[in-house]
């Protein structure tokens, strides 16, 4: 079988492995480790305040620093970055699961294609895996830790997300390198 066809199949299978690991982190009670909890009454009160004060779906910096007064309020605190959606969603959302699988298959394909480019120069399993996990770790650290560093987001969520994303990418890398890269 052509090496590139094997890589495409490997990318999709690697994406499936990433999906399974992602379910463990994000679709089980383990995910609660990533979030702070307000309790039902406080959550309902915040939900009413959000609906009354935020005009549309978006990511809000509260208070806004677009004015001198807002900048002063931001400096004084409390502050929040709010990922807000005007619609509700079921806790188990099939469309989200499908979208997640497609995203992870695309990531798996990108990872497999990147590994194919170096496959001739990096012939052994351990070196290929170290390269894939090292690049995955670098990207994951940059992407997930930017929020708490630059936007003052919560560290507990970022660290949980970092561990989850790195585990997901590492699973995909292992599957792709172990079973779908050409053996030289």
PDB file of C-alpha atoms in Angstrom:
ATOM      1  CA  UNK A   1       0.000   0.000   0.000  1.00  0.00           C
ATOM      2  CA  UNK A   2       1.240   3.481  -0.826  1.00  0.00           C
ATOM      3  CA  UNK A   3       2.877   5.212   2.182  1.00  0.00           C
ATOM      4  CA  UNK A   4       0.715   8.327   1.811  1.00  0.00           C
ATOM      5  CA  UNK A   5      -2.482   6.279   1.735  1.00  0.00           C
ATOM      6  CA  UNK A   6      -1.340   4.523   4.920  1.00  0.00           C
ATOM      7  CA  UNK A   7      -0.631   7.952   6.442  1.00  0.00           C
ATOM      8  CA  UNK A   8      -4.142   9.177   5.582  1.00  0.00           C
ATOM      9  CA  UNK A   9      -5.688   6.068   7.114  1.00  0.00           C
ATOM     10  CA  UNK A  10      -3.357   6.487  10.110  1.00  0.00           C
ATOM     11  CA  UNK A  11      -4.374  10.114  10.509  1.00  0.00           C
ATOM     12  CA  UNK A  12      -8.045   9.155  10.669  1.00  0.00           C
ATOM     13  CA  UNK A  13      -7.393   6.257  13.056  1.00  0.00           C
ATOM     14  CA  UNK A  14      -5.129   8.540  15.129  1.00  0.00           C
ATOM     15  CA  UNK A  15      -7.960  11.070  15.203  1.00  0.00           C
ATOM     16  CA  UNK A  16     -10.266   8.319  16.475  1.00  0.00           C
ATOM     17  CA  UNK A  17      -7.767   7.529  19.250  1.00  0.00           C
ATOM     18  CA  UNK A  18      -7.662  11.225  20.093  1.00  0.00           C
ATOM     19  CA  UNK A  19     -11.472  11.261  20.198  1.00  0.00           C
ATOM     20  CA  UNK A  20     -11.613   8.350  22.658  1.00  0.00           C
ATOM     21  CA  UNK A  21      -9.052   9.958  24.976  1.00  0.00           C
ATOM     22  CA  UNK A  22     -10.929  13.259  24.659  1.00  0.00           C
ATOM     23  CA  UNK A  23     -14.145  11.585  25.769  1.00  0.00           C
ATOM     24  CA  UNK A  24     -12.364  10.369  28.908  1.00  0.00           C
ATOM     25  CA  UNK A  25     -11.263  13.923  29.735  1.00  0.00           C
ATOM     26  CA  UNK A  26     -14.267  15.971  28.612  1.00  0.00           C
ATOM     27  CA  UNK A  27     -17.363  13.726  28.639  1.00  0.00           C
ATOM     28  CA  UNK A  28     -16.977  12.088  32.038  1.00  0.00           C
ATOM     29  CA  UNK A  29     -17.164  13.486  35.573  1.00  0.00           C
ATOM     30  CA  UNK A  30     -13.370  13.931  35.368  1.00  0.00           C
ATOM     31  CA  UNK A  31     -14.059  17.156  33.428  1.00  0.00           C
ATOM     32  CA  UNK A  32     -15.425  18.770  36.608  1.00  0.00           C
ATOM     33  CA  UNK A  33     -11.797  19.160  37.730  1.00  0.00           C
ATOM     34  CA  UNK A  34     -11.416  21.867  35.085  1.00  0.00           C
ATOM     35  CA  UNK A  35     -14.245  24.087  36.296  1.00  0.00           C
ATOM     36  CA  UNK A  36     -15.142  26.140  39.346  1.00  0.00           C
ATOM     37  CA  UNK A  37     -18.698  25.624  40.595  1.00  0.00           C
ATOM     38  CA  UNK A  38     -21.190  28.319  41.574  1.00  0.00           C
ATOM     39  CA  UNK A  39     -23.956  26.121  42.886  1.00  0.00           C
ATOM     40  CA  UNK A  40     -27.446  26.047  41.432  1.00  0.00           C
ATOM     41  CA  UNK A  41     -28.842  29.293  42.911  1.00  0.00           C
ATOM     42  CA  UNK A  42     -25.766  31.369  42.072  1.00  0.00           C
ATOM     43  CA  UNK A  43     -25.597  29.814  38.600  1.00  0.00           C
ATOM     44  CA  UNK A  44     -29.221  30.750  37.940  1.00  0.00           C
ATOM     45  CA  UNK A  45     -28.630  34.337  39.157  1.00  0.00           C
ATOM     46  CA  UNK A  46     -25.555  34.716  36.928  1.00  0.00           C
ATOM     47  CA  UNK A  47     -27.467  33.237  33.990  1.00  0.00           C
ATOM     48  CA  UNK A  48     -30.221  35.859  34.427  1.00  0.00           C
ATOM     49  CA  UNK A  49     -27.610  38.647  34.676  1.00  0.00           C
ATOM     50  CA  UNK A  50     -25.837  37.412  31.549  1.00  0.00           C
ATOM     51  CA  UNK A  51     -29.074  37.270  29.563  1.00  0.00           C
ATOM     52  CA  UNK A  52     -29.989  40.792  30.695  1.00  0.00           C
ATOM     53  CA  UNK A  53     -26.598  42.366  29.967  1.00  0.00           C
ATOM     54  CA  UNK A  54     -24.829  40.598  27.111  1.00  0.00           C
ATOM     55  CA  UNK A  55     -26.295  41.340  23.689  1.00  0.00           C
ATOM     56  CA  UNK A  56     -25.055  38.377  21.632  1.00  0.00           C
ATOM     57  CA  UNK A  57     -22.867  35.287  21.552  1.00  0.00           C
ATOM     58  CA  UNK A  58     -19.204  36.157  22.002  1.00  0.00           C
ATOM     59  CA  UNK A  59     -16.203  36.295  24.305  1.00  0.00           C
ATOM     60  CA  UNK A  60     -16.535  39.233  26.671  1.00  0.00           C
ATOM     61  CA  UNK A  61     -13.901  40.980  28.759  1.00  0.00           C
ATOM     62  CA  UNK A  62     -15.703  42.324  31.851  1.00  0.00           C
ATOM     63  CA  UNK A  63     -15.306  45.144  32.514  1.00  0.00           C
ATOM     64  CA  UNK A  64     -14.280  46.354  29.082  1.00  0.00           C
ATOM     65  CA  UNK A  65     -11.009  48.275  28.952  1.00  0.00           C
ATOM     66  CA  UNK A  66     -12.144  50.413  26.007  1.00  0.00           C
ATOM     67  CA  UNK A  67     -12.742  53.440  28.227  1.00  0.00           C
ATOM     68  CA  UNK A  68     -10.823  55.104  31.052  1.00  0.00           C
ATOM     69  CA  UNK A  69     -13.559  54.143  33.518  1.00  0.00           C
ATOM     70  CA  UNK A  70     -13.553  50.538  32.344  1.00  0.00           C
ATOM     71  CA  UNK A  71      -9.761  50.396  32.650  1.00  0.00           C
ATOM     72  CA  UNK A  72      -9.996  51.640  36.237  1.00  0.00           C
ATOM     73  CA  UNK A  73     -12.668  49.049  37.047  1.00  0.00           C
ATOM     74  CA  UNK A  74     -10.569  46.331  35.405  1.00  0.00           C
ATOM     75  CA  UNK A  75      -7.574  47.308  37.530  1.00  0.00           C
ATOM     76  CA  UNK A  76      -9.655  47.244  40.698  1.00  0.00           C
ATOM     77  CA  UNK A  77     -11.348  43.895  39.994  1.00  0.00           C
ATOM     78  CA  UNK A  78     -13.144  41.602  40.022  1.00  0.00           C
ATOM     79  CA  UNK A  79     -12.731  40.820  36.328  1.00  0.00           C
ATOM     80  CA  UNK A  80     -13.991  38.053  34.063  1.00  0.00           C
ATOM     81  CA  UNK A  81     -13.564  36.698  30.592  1.00  0.00           C
ATOM     82  CA  UNK A  82     -16.928  35.243  29.670  1.00  0.00           C
ATOM     83  CA  UNK A  83     -17.451  32.758  26.864  1.00  0.00           C
ATOM     84  CA  UNK A  84     -21.114  33.440  26.265  1.00  0.00           C
ATOM     85  CA  UNK A  85     -23.662  31.729  24.055  1.00  0.00           C
ATOM     86  CA  UNK A  86     -27.239  32.947  23.934  1.00  0.00           C
ATOM     87  CA  UNK A  87     -28.524  29.442  23.151  1.00  0.00           C
ATOM     88  CA  UNK A  88     -28.684  26.459  25.449  1.00  0.00           C
ATOM     89  CA  UNK A  89     -27.330  23.047  24.532  1.00  0.00           C
ATOM     90  CA  UNK A  90     -27.974  19.557  25.807  1.00  0.00           C
ATOM     91  CA  UNK A  91     -25.281  18.205  28.105  1.00  0.00           C
ATOM     92  CA  UNK A  92     -24.743  15.322  25.665  1.00  0.00           C
ATOM     93  CA  UNK A  93     -24.751  17.046  22.287  1.00  0.00           C
ATOM     94  CA  UNK A  94     -24.405  14.692  19.313  1.00  0.00           C
ATOM     95  CA  UNK A  95     -23.557  17.522  16.912  1.00  0.00           C
ATOM     96  CA  UNK A  96     -20.691  18.579  19.167  1.00  0.00           C
ATOM     97  CA  UNK A  97     -19.423  15.003  19.318  1.00  0.00           C
ATOM     98  CA  UNK A  98     -19.517  14.746  15.520  1.00  0.00           C
ATOM     99  CA  UNK A  99     -17.785  18.108  15.162  1.00  0.00           C
ATOM    100  CA  UNK A 100     -15.156  17.006  17.674  1.00  0.00           C
ATOM    101  CA  UNK A 101     -14.509  13.787  15.767  1.00  0.00           C
ATOM    102  CA  UNK A 102     -14.110  15.694  12.494  1.00  0.00           C
ATOM    103  CA  UNK A 103     -11.727  18.167  14.172  1.00  0.00           C
ATOM    104  CA  UNK A 104      -9.645  15.362  15.656  1.00  0.00           C
ATOM    105  CA  UNK A 105      -9.539  13.469  12.341  1.00  0.00           C
ATOM    106  CA  UNK A 106      -8.233  16.640  10.660  1.00  0.00           C
ATOM    107  CA  UNK A 107      -5.622  17.052  13.425  1.00  0.00           C
ATOM    108  CA  UNK A 108      -4.670  13.386  12.996  1.00  0.00           C
ATOM    109  CA  UNK A 109      -4.282  13.919   9.231  1.00  0.00           C
ATOM    110  CA  UNK A 110      -2.083  16.976   9.802  1.00  0.00           C
ATOM    111  CA  UNK A 111       0.035  15.039  12.287  1.00  0.00           C
ATOM    112  CA  UNK A 112       0.369  12.061   9.918  1.00  0.00           C
ATOM    113  CA  UNK A 113       1.286  14.333   6.994  1.00  0.00           C
ATOM    114  CA  UNK A 114       3.920  16.098   9.107  1.00  0.00           C
ATOM    115  CA  UNK A 115       5.398  12.769  10.169  1.00  0.00           C
ATOM    116  CA  UNK A 116       5.475  11.523   6.568  1.00  0.00           C
ATOM    117  CA  UNK A 117       7.614  14.510   5.592  1.00  0.00           C
ATOM    118  CA  UNK A 118      10.360  13.407   7.993  1.00  0.00           C
ATOM    119  CA  UNK A 119       9.772   9.640   7.803  1.00  0.00           C
ATOM    120  CA  UNK A 120      12.749   9.040   5.501  1.00  0.00           C
ATOM    121  CA  UNK A 121      15.156  11.004   7.688  1.00  0.00           C
ATOM    122  CA  UNK A 122      13.813   9.782  11.029  1.00  0.00           C
ATOM    123  CA  UNK A 123      13.432   6.044  10.499  1.00  0.00           C
ATOM    124  CA  UNK A 124      12.945   4.663  14.012  1.00  0.00           C
ATOM    125  CA  UNK A 125       9.769   4.491  16.083  1.00  0.00           C
ATOM    126  CA  UNK A 126      11.146   6.126  19.254  1.00  0.00           C
ATOM    127  CA  UNK A 127      12.575   9.157  17.421  1.00  0.00           C
ATOM    128  CA  UNK A 128       9.404   9.683  15.417  1.00  0.00           C
ATOM    129  CA  UNK A 129       7.287   9.463  18.546  1.00  0.00           C
ATOM    130  CA  UNK A 130       9.534  11.918  20.426  1.00  0.00           C
ATOM    131  CA  UNK A 131       9.283  14.395  17.539  1.00  0.00           C
ATOM    132  CA  UNK A 132       5.487  14.096  17.358  1.00  0.00           C
ATOM    133  CA  UNK A 133       4.986  14.395  21.110  1.00  0.00           C
ATOM    134  CA  UNK A 134       7.560  17.196  21.406  1.00  0.00           C
ATOM    135  CA  UNK A 135       5.868  19.316  18.737  1.00  0.00           C
ATOM    136  CA  UNK A 136       2.460  18.480  20.221  1.00  0.00           C
ATOM    137  CA  UNK A 137       3.702  19.547  23.668  1.00  0.00           C
ATOM    138  CA  UNK A 138       5.131  22.820  22.331  1.00  0.00           C
ATOM    139  CA  UNK A 139       1.885  23.715  20.555  1.00  0.00           C
ATOM    140  CA  UNK A 140      -0.258  22.644  23.502  1.00  0.00           C
ATOM    141  CA  UNK A 141       1.761  24.694  25.999  1.00  0.00           C
ATOM    142  CA  UNK A 142       1.597  27.760  23.739  1.00  0.00           C
ATOM    143  CA  UNK A 143      -2.110  27.510  23.049  1.00  0.00           C
ATOM    144  CA  UNK A 144      -3.458  26.432  26.431  1.00  0.00           C
ATOM    145  CA  UNK A 145      -1.257  28.534  28.689  1.00  0.00           C
ATOM    146  CA  UNK A 146      -1.695  31.758  26.712  1.00  0.00           C
ATOM    147  CA  UNK A 147      -5.112  32.329  28.265  1.00  0.00           C
ATOM    148  CA  UNK A 148      -4.017  32.395  31.925  1.00  0.00           C
ATOM    149  CA  UNK A 149      -0.797  34.239  31.097  1.00  0.00           C
ATOM    150  CA  UNK A 150      -2.121  36.961  28.795  1.00  0.00           C
ATOM    151  CA  UNK A 151      -5.853  37.110  29.629  1.00  0.00           C
ATOM    152  CA  UNK A 152      -5.673  36.297  33.352  1.00  0.00           C
ATOM    153  CA  UNK A 153      -7.761  33.151  32.816  1.00  0.00           C
ATOM    154  CA  UNK A 154      -7.987  30.394  35.413  1.00  0.00           C
ATOM    155  CA  UNK A 155      -4.895  28.230  35.805  1.00  0.00           C
ATOM    156  CA  UNK A 156      -6.821  25.130  36.905  1.00  0.00           C
ATOM    157  CA  UNK A 157      -8.749  25.022  33.617  1.00  0.00           C
ATOM    158  CA  UNK A 158      -5.620  25.719  31.558  1.00  0.00           C
ATOM    159  CA  UNK A 159      -3.574  22.999  33.240  1.00  0.00           C
ATOM    160  CA  UNK A 160      -6.391  20.463  32.924  1.00  0.00           C
ATOM    161  CA  UNK A 161      -6.822  21.428  29.270  1.00  0.00           C
ATOM    162  CA  UNK A 162      -3.061  21.145  28.715  1.00  0.00           C
ATOM    163  CA  UNK A 163      -2.956  17.614  30.178  1.00  0.00           C
ATOM    164  CA  UNK A 164      -6.068  16.582  28.213  1.00  0.00           C
ATOM    165  CA  UNK A 165      -4.840  17.977  24.899  1.00  0.00           C
ATOM    166  CA  UNK A 166      -1.368  16.523  25.311  1.00  0.00           C
ATOM    167  CA  UNK A 167      -2.818  13.105  26.190  1.00  0.00           C
ATOM    168  CA  UNK A 168      -5.103  13.266  23.157  1.00  0.00           C
ATOM    169  CA  UNK A 169      -2.314  14.298  20.777  1.00  0.00           C
ATOM    170  CA  UNK A 170       0.079  11.745  22.248  1.00  0.00           C
ATOM    171  CA  UNK A 171      -2.466   8.965  21.707  1.00  0.00           C
ATOM    172  CA  UNK A 172      -2.855   9.988  18.073  1.00  0.00           C
ATOM    173  CA  UNK A 173       0.924  10.247  17.629  1.00  0.00           C
ATOM    174  CA  UNK A 174       1.475   6.790  19.102  1.00  0.00           C
ATOM    175  CA  UNK A 175      -1.150   5.162  16.844  1.00  0.00           C
ATOM    176  CA  UNK A 176       0.130   6.899  13.716  1.00  0.00           C
ATOM    177  CA  UNK A 177       3.818   6.255  14.364  1.00  0.00           C
ATOM    178  CA  UNK A 178       3.362   2.680  15.568  1.00  0.00           C
ATOM    179  CA  UNK A 179       1.055   1.318  12.882  1.00  0.00           C
ATOM    180  CA  UNK A 180       0.890   3.689   9.921  1.00  0.00           C
ATOM    181  CA  UNK A 181       4.326   5.147   9.203  1.00  0.00           C
ATOM    182  CA  UNK A 182       6.546   3.392   6.691  1.00  0.00           C
ATOM    183  CA  UNK A 183       9.123   1.076   8.251  1.00  0.00           C
ATOM    184  CA  UNK A 184      12.599   1.672   6.857  1.00  0.00           C
TER     185      UNK A 184
END
